[in-house]
């Protein structure tokens, strides 16, 4: 079993709902974004870039690519970063020493460090404010906690607290255009396998030989205009 | 600040300096731990390693380099440089321990360090580094004791010391060179240059220390040290320029971004290369006052090596690592902004790259590893001096006892002879 995600760039409308819902469901502290969406080449978000004399605007969502050959896992000195049985790359917050070697190793720049004690997760009266409310452990490893320890690294978990219970990541659930499709890439009947079947797709940062499990379906927008 | 300096009663100032450094450094580190690295440093997600990593690489270079120098003097039987061996060995141990402290200070969650001991990841270069540094420290301590006790196994331990120093620098180099995502580091030249830089650092501090205590060495020995340092610097400069050429002509968008980042801190790069080059001229051409040349040459080299370590960081972190094109058309490769992790301070949630300037807490916390290194060096020189002094006293006492023994034997012989005479 290997969880994977397909992102159809033709469907992505650049609304950044995936980034926000991810932040909400995973109680990401201020300043931390597991998901980001940008227009390649554009100086400002939502503006176009001129290629071959034609304006082009393509939205590209980026989060952890859950690489099979994950450089972050290779360099982690404590084994805090590991790949679970579903192929999801996770961080055990209780083993991370905060050396940030994984941040330097990740070519996708998706790893986030808690530079300060996260606050605002719980309200003034100690009430729950946002995010999945309880710690989530996998084989005893703390892979999600709504109140992050200071000085540890975090990143996308494919919403392990949901997917381990049969659900889908929040970004897939929340995407208004259904641009994200999640599932077991080894199961030909899964949503992601079915969606990718017969279609052209690619991975980003292929030169880094990380073997990502996030597959992008290229946009067809603007093809006619530039030819 | 040699053993001789300590023995002449001027040792209190180095002790006071070390104590002040440790206290101030500790205070700044505690602030960083309590307030978080966000307030306690100028780093961000895009510039994830800062001053302390530079200090770590700087100190470990002096540790390994001084071990190279100590091993060379002993194994090559350079009797003319022998007084420097104990100083070099002290610097070797001090540098390694200081480097270990620097890396510990830099950790975001040092309380989890037991996880590294309980379950180290064998594929991580940082694990190799922990093993190499620990082994080096153990062997350096054994070498200190061997020197202090004038051990007959000293040559054996010096061979092991040199091997440990070589392994340590190799691993340090690999720690950076294996980072495929960072074109500034991802070079086969990097581990080789780490070894050469260690030699440069070890010789630079040796040149300064020997210049300060010039009475202990003959001029030829000092000239040899200066010449060796100049050669090592030239080799390092060549390797650094090869590394630059590999990135300059790399041709990828990442290479171009790294060169652009280098250009933004060109003055640091000029200092990194210019100071050691100036040192070569001073060392080779300063014949009028060789001692002064050694002092300045060594000083310029050490300053240059500090900038060299800082420049490990700027081109590597000052440039993005992810470049993308349009998905369906040929297009330029563009960098994609990354989340900086900063919010209260700069307000820029996403940036292509983030500048870095160490803040005051980083500069002050840097005093902790430096102070501990100085303290270790003082302890080592005190220990070796005390042991050597004790050995001299023991030898003198044995000689005196031996003299008295001879007299007694003569007395006995006299007595025996007398008894024989009496019996006969």
JSON list of N, CA and C in Angstrom, two decimals, chain A residues 44-115:
[
{"chain": "A", "resi": 44, "resn": "UNK", "atom": "N", "xyz": [3.74, 38.57, -8.47]},
{"chain": "A", "resi": 44, "resn": "UNK", "atom": "CA", "xyz": [2.75, 38.64, -7.40]},
{"chain": "A", "resi": 44, "resn": "UNK", "atom": "C", "xyz": [1.73, 37.53, -7.61]},
{"chain": "A", "resi": 45, "resn": "UNK", "atom": "N", "xyz": [1.13, 37.11, -6.53]},
{"chain": "A", "resi": 45, "resn": "UNK", "atom": "CA", "xyz": [0.15, 36.04, -6.65]},
{"chain": "A", "resi": 45, "resn": "UNK", "atom": "C", "xyz": [-1.05, 36.52, -7.47]},
{"chain": "A", "resi": 46, "resn": "UNK", "atom": "N", "xyz": [-1.51, 35.66, -8.33]},
{"chain": "A", "resi": 46, "resn": "UNK", "atom": "CA", "xyz": [-2.70, 35.99, -9.11]},
{"chain": "A", "resi": 46, "resn": "UNK", "atom": "C", "xyz": [-2.40, 36.83, -10.34]},
{"chain": "A", "resi": 47, "resn": "UNK", "atom": "N", "xyz": [-1.13, 37.06, -10.61]},
{"chain": "A", "resi": 47, "resn": "UNK", "atom": "CA", "xyz": [-0.78, 37.76, -11.85]},
{"chain": "A", "resi": 47, "resn": "UNK", "atom": "C", "xyz": [-0.18, 36.77, -12.83]},
{"chain": "A", "resi": 48, "resn": "UNK", "atom": "N", "xyz": [-0.12, 37.16, -14.07]},
{"chain": "A", "resi": 48, "resn": "UNK", "atom": "CA", "xyz": [0.36, 36.21, -15.09]},
{"chain": "A", "resi": 48, "resn": "UNK", "atom": "C", "xyz": [1.83, 36.47, -15.40]},
{"chain": "A", "resi": 49, "resn": "UNK", "atom": "N", "xyz": [2.38, 35.55, -16.16]},
{"chain": "A", "resi": 49, "resn": "UNK", "atom": "CA", "xyz": [3.75, 35.68, -16.61]},
{"chain": "A", "resi": 49, "resn": "UNK", "atom": "C", "xyz": [3.74, 35.57, -18.13]},
{"chain": "A", "resi": 50, "resn": "UNK", "atom": "N", "xyz": [4.59, 36.34, -18.78]},
{"chain": "A", "resi": 50, "resn": "UNK", "atom": "CA", "xyz": [4.61, 36.33, -20.24]},
{"chain": "A", "resi": 50, "resn": "UNK", "atom": "C", "xyz": [5.59, 35.27, -20.73]},
{"chain": "A", "resi": 51, "resn": "UNK", "atom": "N", "xyz": [5.10, 34.34, -21.52]},
{"chain": "A", "resi": 51, "resn": "UNK", "atom": "CA", "xyz": [5.96, 33.33, -22.14]},
{"chain": "A", "resi": 51, "resn": "UNK", "atom": "C", "xyz": [5.66, 33.31, -23.63]},
{"chain": "A", "resi": 52, "resn": "UNK", "atom": "N", "xyz": [6.69, 33.46, -24.42]},
{"chain": "A", "resi": 52, "resn": "UNK", "atom": "CA", "xyz": [6.54, 33.53, -25.89]},
{"chain": "A", "resi": 52, "resn": "UNK", "atom": "C", "xyz": [5.52, 34.60, -26.28]},
{"chain": "A", "resi": 53, "resn": "UNK", "atom": "N", "xyz": [5.58, 35.70, -25.56]},
{"chain": "A", "resi": 53, "resn": "UNK", "atom": "CA", "xyz": [4.72, 36.83, -25.90]},
{"chain": "A", "resi": 53, "resn": "UNK", "atom": "C", "xyz": [3.28, 36.68, -25.45]},
{"chain": "A", "resi": 54, "resn": "UNK", "atom": "N", "xyz": [2.98, 35.59, -24.76]},
{"chain": "A", "resi": 54, "resn": "UNK", "atom": "CA", "xyz": [1.59, 35.36, -24.33]},
{"chain": "A", "resi": 54, "resn": "UNK", "atom": "C", "xyz": [1.52, 35.31, -22.81]},
{"chain": "A", "resi": 55, "resn": "UNK", "atom": "N", "xyz": [0.47, 35.90, -22.23]},
{"chain": "A", "resi": 55, "resn": "UNK", "atom": "CA", "xyz": [0.32, 35.80, -20.77]},
{"chain": "A", "resi": 55, "resn": "UNK", "atom": "C", "xyz": [-0.07, 34.37, -20.36]},
{"chain": "A", "resi": 56, "resn": "UNK", "atom": "N", "xyz": [0.59, 33.87, -19.35]},
{"chain": "A", "resi": 56, "resn": "UNK", "atom": "CA", "xyz": [0.27, 32.52, -18.85]},
{"chain": "A", "resi": 56, "resn": "UNK", "atom": "C", "xyz": [0.08, 32.59, -17.35]},
{"chain": "A", "resi": 57, "resn": "UNK", "atom": "N", "xyz": [-0.87, 31.89, -16.86]},
{"chain": "A", "resi": 57, "resn": "UNK", "atom": "CA", "xyz": [-1.08, 31.84, -15.42]},
{"chain": "A", "resi": 57, "resn": "UNK", "atom": "C", "xyz": [-1.48, 30.43, -15.03]},
{"chain": "A", "resi": 58, "resn": "UNK", "atom": "N", "xyz": [-0.58, 29.78, -14.31]},
{"chain": "A", "resi": 58, "resn": "UNK", "atom": "CA", "xyz": [-0.82, 28.38, -13.94]},
{"chain": "A", "resi": 58, "resn": "UNK", "atom": "C", "xyz": [-0.61, 28.28, -12.43]},
{"chain": "A", "resi": 59, "resn": "UNK", "atom": "N", "xyz": [-1.55, 27.72, -11.76]},
{"chain": "A", "resi": 59, "resn": "UNK", "atom": "CA", "xyz": [-1.43, 27.60, -10.30]},
{"chain": "A", "resi": 59, "resn": "UNK", "atom": "C", "xyz": [-0.74, 26.28, -9.96]},
{"chain": "A", "resi": 60, "resn": "UNK", "atom": "N", "xyz": [0.20, 26.35, -9.05]},
{"chain": "A", "resi": 60, "resn": "UNK", "atom": "CA", "xyz": [0.94, 25.14, -8.68]},
{"chain": "A", "resi": 60, "resn": "UNK", "atom": "C", "xyz": [0.91, 24.95, -7.16]},
{"chain": "A", "resi": 61, "resn": "UNK", "atom": "N", "xyz": [0.10, 24.03, -6.67]},
{"chain": "A", "resi": 61, "resn": "UNK", "atom": "CA", "xyz": [0.10, 23.74, -5.23]},
{"chain": "A", "resi": 61, "resn": "UNK", "atom": "C", "xyz": [1.28, 22.83, -4.87]},
{"chain": "A", "resi": 62, "resn": "UNK", "atom": "N", "xyz": [1.93, 23.16, -3.78]},
{"chain": "A", "resi": 62, "resn": "UNK", "atom": "CA", "xyz": [3.09, 22.37, -3.33]},
{"chain": "A", "resi": 62, "resn": "UNK", "atom": "C", "xyz": [2.92, 22.05, -1.85]},
{"chain": "A", "resi": 63, "resn": "UNK", "atom": "N", "xyz": [3.11, 20.80, -1.52]},
{"chain": "A", "resi": 63, "resn": "UNK", "atom": "CA", "xyz": [3.21, 20.40, -0.11]},
{"chain": "A", "resi": 63, "resn": "UNK", "atom": "C", "xyz": [4.21, 19.25, -0.08]},
{"chain": "A", "resi": 64, "resn": "UNK", "atom": "N", "xyz": [4.33, 18.57, 1.03]},
{"chain": "A", "resi": 64, "resn": "UNK", "atom": "CA", "xyz": [5.27, 17.45, 1.09]},
{"chain": "A", "resi": 64, "resn": "UNK", "atom": "C", "xyz": [4.95, 16.46, -0.02]},
{"chain": "A", "resi": 65, "resn": "UNK", "atom": "N", "xyz": [5.96, 16.03, -0.72]},
{"chain": "A", "resi": 65, "resn": "UNK", "atom": "CA", "xyz": [5.78, 15.12, -1.86]},
{"chain": "A", "resi": 65, "resn": "UNK", "atom": "C", "xyz": [5.81, 13.65, -1.43]},
{"chain": "A", "resi": 66, "resn": "UNK", "atom": "N", "xyz": [6.01, 13.40, -0.13]},
{"chain": "A", "resi": 66, "resn": "UNK", "atom": "CA", "xyz": [6.05, 12.04, 0.42]},
{"chain": "A", "resi": 66, "resn": "UNK", "atom": "C", "xyz": [6.90, 11.12, -0.46]},
{"chain": "A", "resi": 67, "resn": "UNK", "atom": "N", "xyz": [8.13, 11.56, -0.62]},
{"chain": "A", "resi": 67, "resn": "UNK", "atom": "CA", "xyz": [9.06, 10.89, -1.54]},
{"chain": "A", "resi": 67, "resn": "UNK", "atom": "C", "xyz": [9.37, 9.46, -1.09]},
{"chain": "A", "resi": 68, "resn": "UNK", "atom": "N", "xyz": [9.52, 8.59, -2.05]},
{"chain": "A", "resi": 68, "resn": "UNK", "atom": "CA", "xyz": [9.97, 7.23, -1.73]},
{"chain": "A", "resi": 68, "resn": "UNK", "atom": "C", "xyz": [11.45, 7.24, -1.35]},
{"chain": "A", "resi": 69, "resn": "UNK", "atom": "N", "xyz": [12.18, 8.14, -1.98]},
{"chain": "A", "resi": 69, "resn": "UNK", "atom": "CA", "xyz": [13.60, 8.30, -1.65]},
{"chain": "A", "resi": 69, "resn": "UNK", "atom": "C", "xyz": [13.75, 9.65, -0.94]},
{"chain": "A", "resi": 70, "resn": "UNK", "atom": "N", "xyz": [13.19, 9.70, 0.26]},
{"chain": "A", "resi": 70, "resn": "UNK", "atom": "CA", "xyz": [13.05, 10.98, 0.95]},
{"chain": "A", "resi": 70, "resn": "UNK", "atom": "C", "xyz": [14.38, 11.45, 1.55]},
{"chain": "A", "resi": 71, "resn": "UNK", "atom": "N", "xyz": [14.93, 12.54, 1.05]},
{"chain": "A", "resi": 71, "resn": "UNK", "atom": "CA", "xyz": [16.21, 13.02, 1.60]},
{"chain": "A", "resi": 71, "resn": "UNK", "atom": "C", "xyz": [16.08, 13.46, 3.06]},
{"chain": "A", "resi": 72, "resn": "UNK", "atom": "N", "xyz": [14.89, 13.93, 3.44]},
{"chain": "A", "resi": 72, "resn": "UNK", "atom": "CA", "xyz": [14.69, 14.36, 4.83]},
{"chain": "A", "resi": 72, "resn": "UNK", "atom": "C", "xyz": [14.82, 13.18, 5.78]},
{"chain": "A", "resi": 73, "resn": "UNK", "atom": "N", "xyz": [14.28, 12.04, 5.35]},
{"chain": "A", "resi": 73, "resn": "UNK", "atom": "CA", "xyz": [14.36, 10.84, 6.19]},
{"chain": "A", "resi": 73, "resn": "UNK", "atom": "C", "xyz": [15.79, 10.33, 6.27]},
{"chain": "A", "resi": 74, "resn": "UNK", "atom": "N", "xyz": [16.47, 10.41, 5.14]},
{"chain": "A", "resi": 74, "resn": "UNK", "atom": "CA", "xyz": [17.85, 9.91, 5.10]},
{"chain": "A", "resi": 74, "resn": "UNK", "atom": "C", "xyz": [18.75, 10.68, 6.06]},
{"chain": "A", "resi": 75, "resn": "UNK", "atom": "N", "xyz": [18.55, 11.99, 6.16]},
{"chain": "A", "resi": 75, "resn": "UNK", "atom": "CA", "xyz": [19.48, 12.80, 6.95]},
{"chain": "A", "resi": 75, "resn": "UNK", "atom": "C", "xyz": [19.07, 12.93, 8.41]},
{"chain": "A", "resi": 76, "resn": "UNK", "atom": "N", "xyz": [17.84, 12.57, 8.74]},
{"chain": "A", "resi": 76, "resn": "UNK", "atom": "CA", "xyz": [17.38, 12.75, 10.13]},
{"chain": "A", "resi": 76, "resn": "UNK", "atom": "C", "xyz": [18.21, 11.89, 11.08]},
{"chain": "A", "resi": 77, "resn": "UNK", "atom": "N", "xyz": [18.96, 12.49, 11.99]},
{"chain": "A", "resi": 77, "resn": "UNK", "atom": "CA", "xyz": [19.89, 11.69, 12.81]},
{"chain": "A", "resi": 77, "resn": "UNK", "atom": "C", "xyz": [19.22, 10.80, 13.84]},
{"chain": "A", "resi": 78, "resn": "UNK", "atom": "N", "xyz": [17.97, 11.14, 14.22]},
{"chain": "A", "resi": 78, "resn": "UNK", "atom": "CA", "xyz": [17.32, 10.36, 15.27]},
{"chain": "A", "resi": 78, "resn": "UNK", "atom": "C", "xyz": [16.28, 9.39, 14.74]},
{"chain": "A", "resi": 79, "resn": "UNK", "atom": "N", "xyz": [16.00, 9.44, 13.45]},
{"chain": "A", "resi": 79, "resn": "UNK", "atom": "CA", "xyz": [14.93, 8.62, 12.91]},
{"chain": "A", "resi": 79, "resn": "UNK", "atom": "C", "xyz": [13.56, 9.19, 13.23]},
{"chain": "A", "resi": 80, "resn": "UNK", "atom": "N", "xyz": [13.51, 10.47, 13.65]},
{"chain": "A", "resi": 80, "resn": "UNK", "atom": "CA", "xyz": [12.22, 11.10, 13.93]},
{"chain": "A", "resi": 80, "resn": "UNK", "atom": "C", "xyz": [11.38, 11.15, 12.65]},
{"chain": "A", "resi": 81, "resn": "UNK", "atom": "N", "xyz": [12.04, 11.39, 11.52]},
{"chain": "A", "resi": 81, "resn": "UNK", "atom": "CA", "xyz": [11.34, 11.34, 10.24]},
{"chain": "A", "resi": 81, "resn": "UNK", "atom": "C", "xyz": [11.39, 9.91, 9.72]},
{"chain": "A", "resi": 82, "resn": "UNK", "atom": "N", "xyz": [10.24, 9.38, 9.42]},
{"chain": "A", "resi": 82, "resn": "UNK", "atom": "CA", "xyz": [10.19, 7.99, 8.97]},
{"chain": "A", "resi": 82, "resn": "UNK", "atom": "C", "xyz": [9.05, 7.82, 7.98]},
{"chain": "A", "resi": 83, "resn": "UNK", "atom": "N", "xyz": [9.10, 6.72, 7.25]},
{"chain": "A", "resi": 83, "resn": "UNK", "atom": "CA", "xyz": [8.03, 6.39, 6.30]},
{"chain": "A", "resi": 83, "resn": "UNK", "atom": "C", "xyz": [7.22, 5.25, 6.89]},
{"chain": "A", "resi": 84, "resn": "UNK", "atom": "N", "xyz": [5.92, 5.46, 7.00]},
{"chain": "A", "resi": 84, "resn": "UNK", "atom": "CA", "xyz": [5.09, 4.41, 7.61]},
{"chain": "A", "resi": 84, "resn": "UNK", "atom": "C", "xyz": [4.65, 3.37, 6.57]},
{"chain": "A", "resi": 85, "resn": "UNK", "atom": "N", "xyz": [3.83, 2.44, 6.97]},
{"chain": "A", "resi": 85, "resn": "UNK", "atom": "CA", "xyz": [3.44, 1.33, 6.09]},
{"chain": "A", "resi": 85, "resn": "UNK", "atom": "C", "xyz": [2.64, 1.78, 4.87]},
{"chain": "A", "resi": 86, "resn": "UNK", "atom": "N", "xyz": [2.10, 2.99, 4.93]},
{"chain": "A", "resi": 86, "resn": "UNK", "atom": "CA", "xyz": [1.32, 3.49, 3.79]},
{"chain": "A", "resi": 86, "resn": "UNK", "atom": "C", "xyz": [2.19, 4.33, 2.86]},
{"chain": "A", "resi": 87, "resn": "UNK", "atom": "N", "xyz": [3.47, 4.42, 3.16]},
{"chain": "A", "resi": 87, "resn": "UNK", "atom": "CA", "xyz": [4.36, 5.24, 2.33]},
{"chain": "A", "resi": 87, "resn": "UNK", "atom": "C", "xyz": [4.32, 6.71, 2.67]},
{"chain": "A", "resi": 88, "resn": "UNK", "atom": "N", "xyz": [3.61, 7.04, 3.76]},
{"chain": "A", "resi": 88, "resn": "UNK", "atom": "CA", "xyz": [3.53, 8.44, 4.18]},
{"chain": "A", "resi": 88, "resn": "UNK", "atom": "C", "xyz": [4.76, 8.79, 5.01]},
{"chain": "A", "resi": 89, "resn": "UNK", "atom": "N", "xyz": [5.37, 9.92, 4.69]},
{"chain": "A", "resi": 89, "resn": "UNK", "atom": "CA", "xyz": [6.55, 10.37, 5.44]},
{"chain": "A", "resi": 89, "resn": "UNK", "atom": "C", "xyz": [6.06, 11.22, 6.62]},
{"chain": "A", "resi": 90, "resn": "UNK", "atom": "N", "xyz": [6.41, 10.80, 7.82]},
{"chain": "A", "resi": 90, "resn": "UNK", "atom": "CA", "xyz": [5.90, 11.46, 9.03]},
{"chain": "A", "resi": 90, "resn": "UNK", "atom": "C", "xyz": [7.05, 11.91, 9.93]},
{"chain": "A", "resi": 91, "resn": "UNK", "atom": "N", "xyz": [6.72, 12.78, 10.88]},
{"chain": "A", "resi": 91, "resn": "UNK", "atom": "CA", "xyz": [7.70, 13.24, 11.86]},
{"chain": "A", "resi": 91, "resn": "UNK", "atom": "C", "xyz": [7.19, 12.89, 13.26]},
{"chain": "A", "resi": 92, "resn": "UNK", "atom": "N", "xyz": [8.01, 12.21, 14.02]},
{"chain": "A", "resi": 92, "resn": "UNK", "atom": "CA", "xyz": [7.69, 11.95, 15.43]},
{"chain": "A", "resi": 92, "resn": "UNK", "atom": "C", "xyz": [8.19, 13.15, 16.24]},
{"chain": "A", "resi": 93, "resn": "UNK", "atom": "N", "xyz": [7.23, 13.96, 16.72]},
{"chain": "A", "resi": 93, "resn": "UNK", "atom": "CA", "xyz": [7.60, 15.20, 17.41]},
{"chain": "A", "resi": 93, "resn": "UNK", "atom": "C", "xyz": [8.42, 14.94, 18.68]},
{"chain": "A", "resi": 94, "resn": "UNK", "atom": "N", "xyz": [8.28, 13.74, 19.22]},
{"chain": "A", "resi": 94, "resn": "UNK", "atom": "CA", "xyz": [8.99, 13.45, 20.47]},
{"chain": "A", "resi": 94, "resn": "UNK", "atom": "C", "xyz": [10.43, 12.98, 20.24]},
{"chain": "A", "resi": 95, "resn": "UNK", "atom": "N", "xyz": [10.79, 12.76, 18.98]},
{"chain": "A", "resi": 95, "resn": "UNK", "atom": "CA", "xyz": [12.17, 12.36, 18.68]},
{"chain": "A", "resi": 95, "resn": "UNK", "atom": "C", "xyz": [12.94, 13.44, 17.94]},
{"chain": "A", "resi": 96, "resn": "UNK", "atom": "N", "xyz": [12.22, 14.45, 17.46]},
{"chain": "A", "resi": 96, "resn": "UNK", "atom": "CA", "xyz": [12.90, 15.50, 16.68]},
{"chain": "A", "resi": 96, "resn": "UNK", "atom": "C", "xyz": [13.74, 16.37, 17.62]},
{"chain": "A", "resi": 97, "resn": "UNK", "atom": "N", "xyz": [15.03, 16.53, 17.28]},
{"chain": "A", "resi": 97, "resn": "UNK", "atom": "CA", "xyz": [15.91, 17.35, 18.12]},
{"chain": "A", "resi": 97, "resn": "UNK", "atom": "C", "xyz": [16.02, 18.78, 17.58]},
{"chain": "A", "resi": 98, "resn": "UNK", "atom": "N", "xyz": [15.38, 19.04, 16.47]},
{"chain": "A", "resi": 98, "resn": "UNK", "atom": "CA", "xyz": [15.39, 20.41, 15.93]},
{"chain": "A", "resi": 98, "resn": "UNK", "atom": "C", "xyz": [16.71, 20.81, 15.31]},
{"chain": "A", "resi": 99, "resn": "UNK", "atom": "N", "xyz": [17.42, 19.84, 14.71]},
{"chain": "A", "resi": 99, "resn": "UNK", "atom": "CA", "xyz": [18.72, 20.17, 14.09]},
{"chain": "A", "resi": 99, "resn": "UNK", "atom": "C", "xyz": [18.52, 20.85, 12.73]},
{"chain": "A", "resi": 100, "resn": "UNK", "atom": "N", "xyz": [17.35, 20.69, 12.14]},
{"chain": "A", "resi": 100, "resn": "UNK", "atom": "CA", "xyz": [16.96, 21.33, 10.88]},
{"chain": "A", "resi": 100, "resn": "UNK", "atom": "C", "xyz": [17.77, 20.84, 9.68]},
{"chain": "A", "resi": 101, "resn": "UNK", "atom": "N", "xyz": [18.40, 19.69, 9.87]},
{"chain": "A", "resi": 101, "resn": "UNK", "atom": "CA", "xyz": [19.13, 19.10, 8.74]},
{"chain": "A", "resi": 101, "resn": "UNK", "atom": "C", "xyz": [18.15, 18.71, 7.64]},
{"chain": "A", "resi": 102, "resn": "UNK", "atom": "N", "xyz": [16.95, 18.26, 8.04]},
{"chain": "A", "resi": 102, "resn": "UNK", "atom": "CA", "xyz": [15.94, 17.86, 7.06]},
{"chain": "A", "resi": 102, "resn": "UNK", "atom": "C", "xyz": [15.50, 19.05, 6.22]},
{"chain": "A", "resi": 103, "resn": "UNK", "atom": "N", "xyz": [15.44, 20.24, 6.85]},
{"chain": "A", "resi": 103, "resn": "UNK", "atom": "CA", "xyz": [15.04, 21.43, 6.11]},
{"chain": "A", "resi": 103, "resn": "UNK", "atom": "C", "xyz": [16.06, 21.74, 5.02]},
{"chain": "A", "resi": 104, "resn": "UNK", "atom": "N", "xyz": [17.33, 21.56, 5.35]},
{"chain": "A", "resi": 104, "resn": "UNK", "atom": "CA", "xyz": [18.36, 21.84, 4.34]},
{"chain": "A", "resi": 104, "resn": "UNK", "atom": "C", "xyz": [18.35, 20.79, 3.23]},
{"chain": "A", "resi": 105, "resn": "UNK", "atom": "N", "xyz": [17.86, 19.58, 3.57]},
{"chain": "A", "resi": 105, "resn": "UNK", "atom": "CA", "xyz": [17.93, 18.48, 2.60]},
{"chain": "A", "resi": 105, "resn": "UNK", "atom": "C", "xyz": [16.73, 18.47, 1.65]},
{"chain": "A", "resi": 106, "resn": "UNK", "atom": "N", "xyz": [15.61, 19.02, 2.08]},
{"chain": "A", "resi": 106, "resn": "UNK", "atom": "CA", "xyz": [14.38, 18.92, 1.28]},
{"chain": "A", "resi": 106, "resn": "UNK", "atom": "C", "xyz": [14.42, 19.92, 0.11]},
{"chain": "A", "resi": 107, "resn": "UNK", "atom": "N", "xyz": [14.41, 19.44, -1.11]},
{"chain": "A", "resi": 107, "resn": "UNK", "atom": "CA", "xyz": [14.46, 20.37, -2.25]},
{"chain": "A", "resi": 107, "resn": "UNK", "atom": "C", "xyz": [13.15, 21.10, -2.48]},
{"chain": "A", "resi": 108, "resn": "UNK", "atom": "N", "xyz": [12.06, 20.62, -1.86]},
{"chain": "A", "resi": 108, "resn": "UNK", "atom": "CA", "xyz": [10.74, 21.23, -2.09]},
{"chain": "A", "resi": 108, "resn": "UNK", "atom": "C", "xyz": [10.44, 22.34, -1.09]},
{"chain": "A", "resi": 109, "resn": "UNK", "atom": "N", "xyz": [11.33, 22.49, -0.12]},
{"chain": "A", "resi": 109, "resn": "UNK", "atom": "CA", "xyz": [11.19, 23.56, 0.90]},
{"chain": "A", "resi": 109, "resn": "UNK", "atom": "C", "xyz": [9.82, 23.52, 1.56]},
{"chain": "A", "resi": 110, "resn": "UNK", "atom": "N", "xyz": [9.40, 22.33, 1.94]},
{"chain": "A", "resi": 110, "resn": "UNK", "atom": "CA", "xyz": [8.07, 22.19, 2.55]},
{"chain": "A", "resi": 110, "resn": "UNK", "atom": "C", "xyz": [8.15, 21.98, 4.06]},
{"chain": "A", "resi": 111, "resn": "UNK", "atom": "N", "xyz": [9.36, 21.80, 4.56]},
{"chain": "A", "resi": 111, "resn": "UNK", "atom": "CA", "xyz": [9.48, 21.54, 6.00]},
{"chain": "A", "resi": 111, "resn": "UNK", "atom": "C", "xyz": [9.48, 22.86, 6.78]},
{"chain": "A", "resi": 112, "resn": "UNK", "atom": "N", "xyz": [8.82, 22.83, 7.90]},
{"chain": "A", "resi": 112, "resn": "UNK", "atom": "CA", "xyz": [8.61, 24.03, 8.68]},
{"chain": "A", "resi": 112, "resn": "UNK", "atom": "C", "xyz": [9.12, 23.82, 10.11]},
{"chain": "A", "resi": 113, "resn": "UNK", "atom": "N", "xyz": [9.81, 24.82, 10.60]},
{"chain": "A", "resi": 113, "resn": "UNK", "atom": "CA", "xyz": [10.38, 24.73, 11.95]},
{"chain": "A", "resi": 113, "resn": "UNK", "atom": "C", "xyz": [9.59, 25.63, 12.89]},
{"chain": "A", "resi": 114, "resn": "UNK", "atom": "N", "xyz": [9.37, 25.15, 14.09]},
{"chain": "A", "resi": 114, "resn": "UNK", "atom": "CA", "xyz": [8.69, 25.98, 15.10]},
{"chain": "A", "resi": 114, "resn": "UNK", "atom": "C", "xyz": [9.72, 26.87, 15.77]},
{"chain": "A", "resi": 115, "resn": "UNK", "atom": "N", "xyz": [9.87, 28.05, 15.22]},
{"chain": "A", "resi": 115, "resn": "UNK", "atom": "CA", "xyz": [10.92, 28.96, 15.69]},
{"chain": "A", "resi": 115, "resn": "UNK", "atom": "C", "xyz": [10.61, 29.54, 17.06]}
]
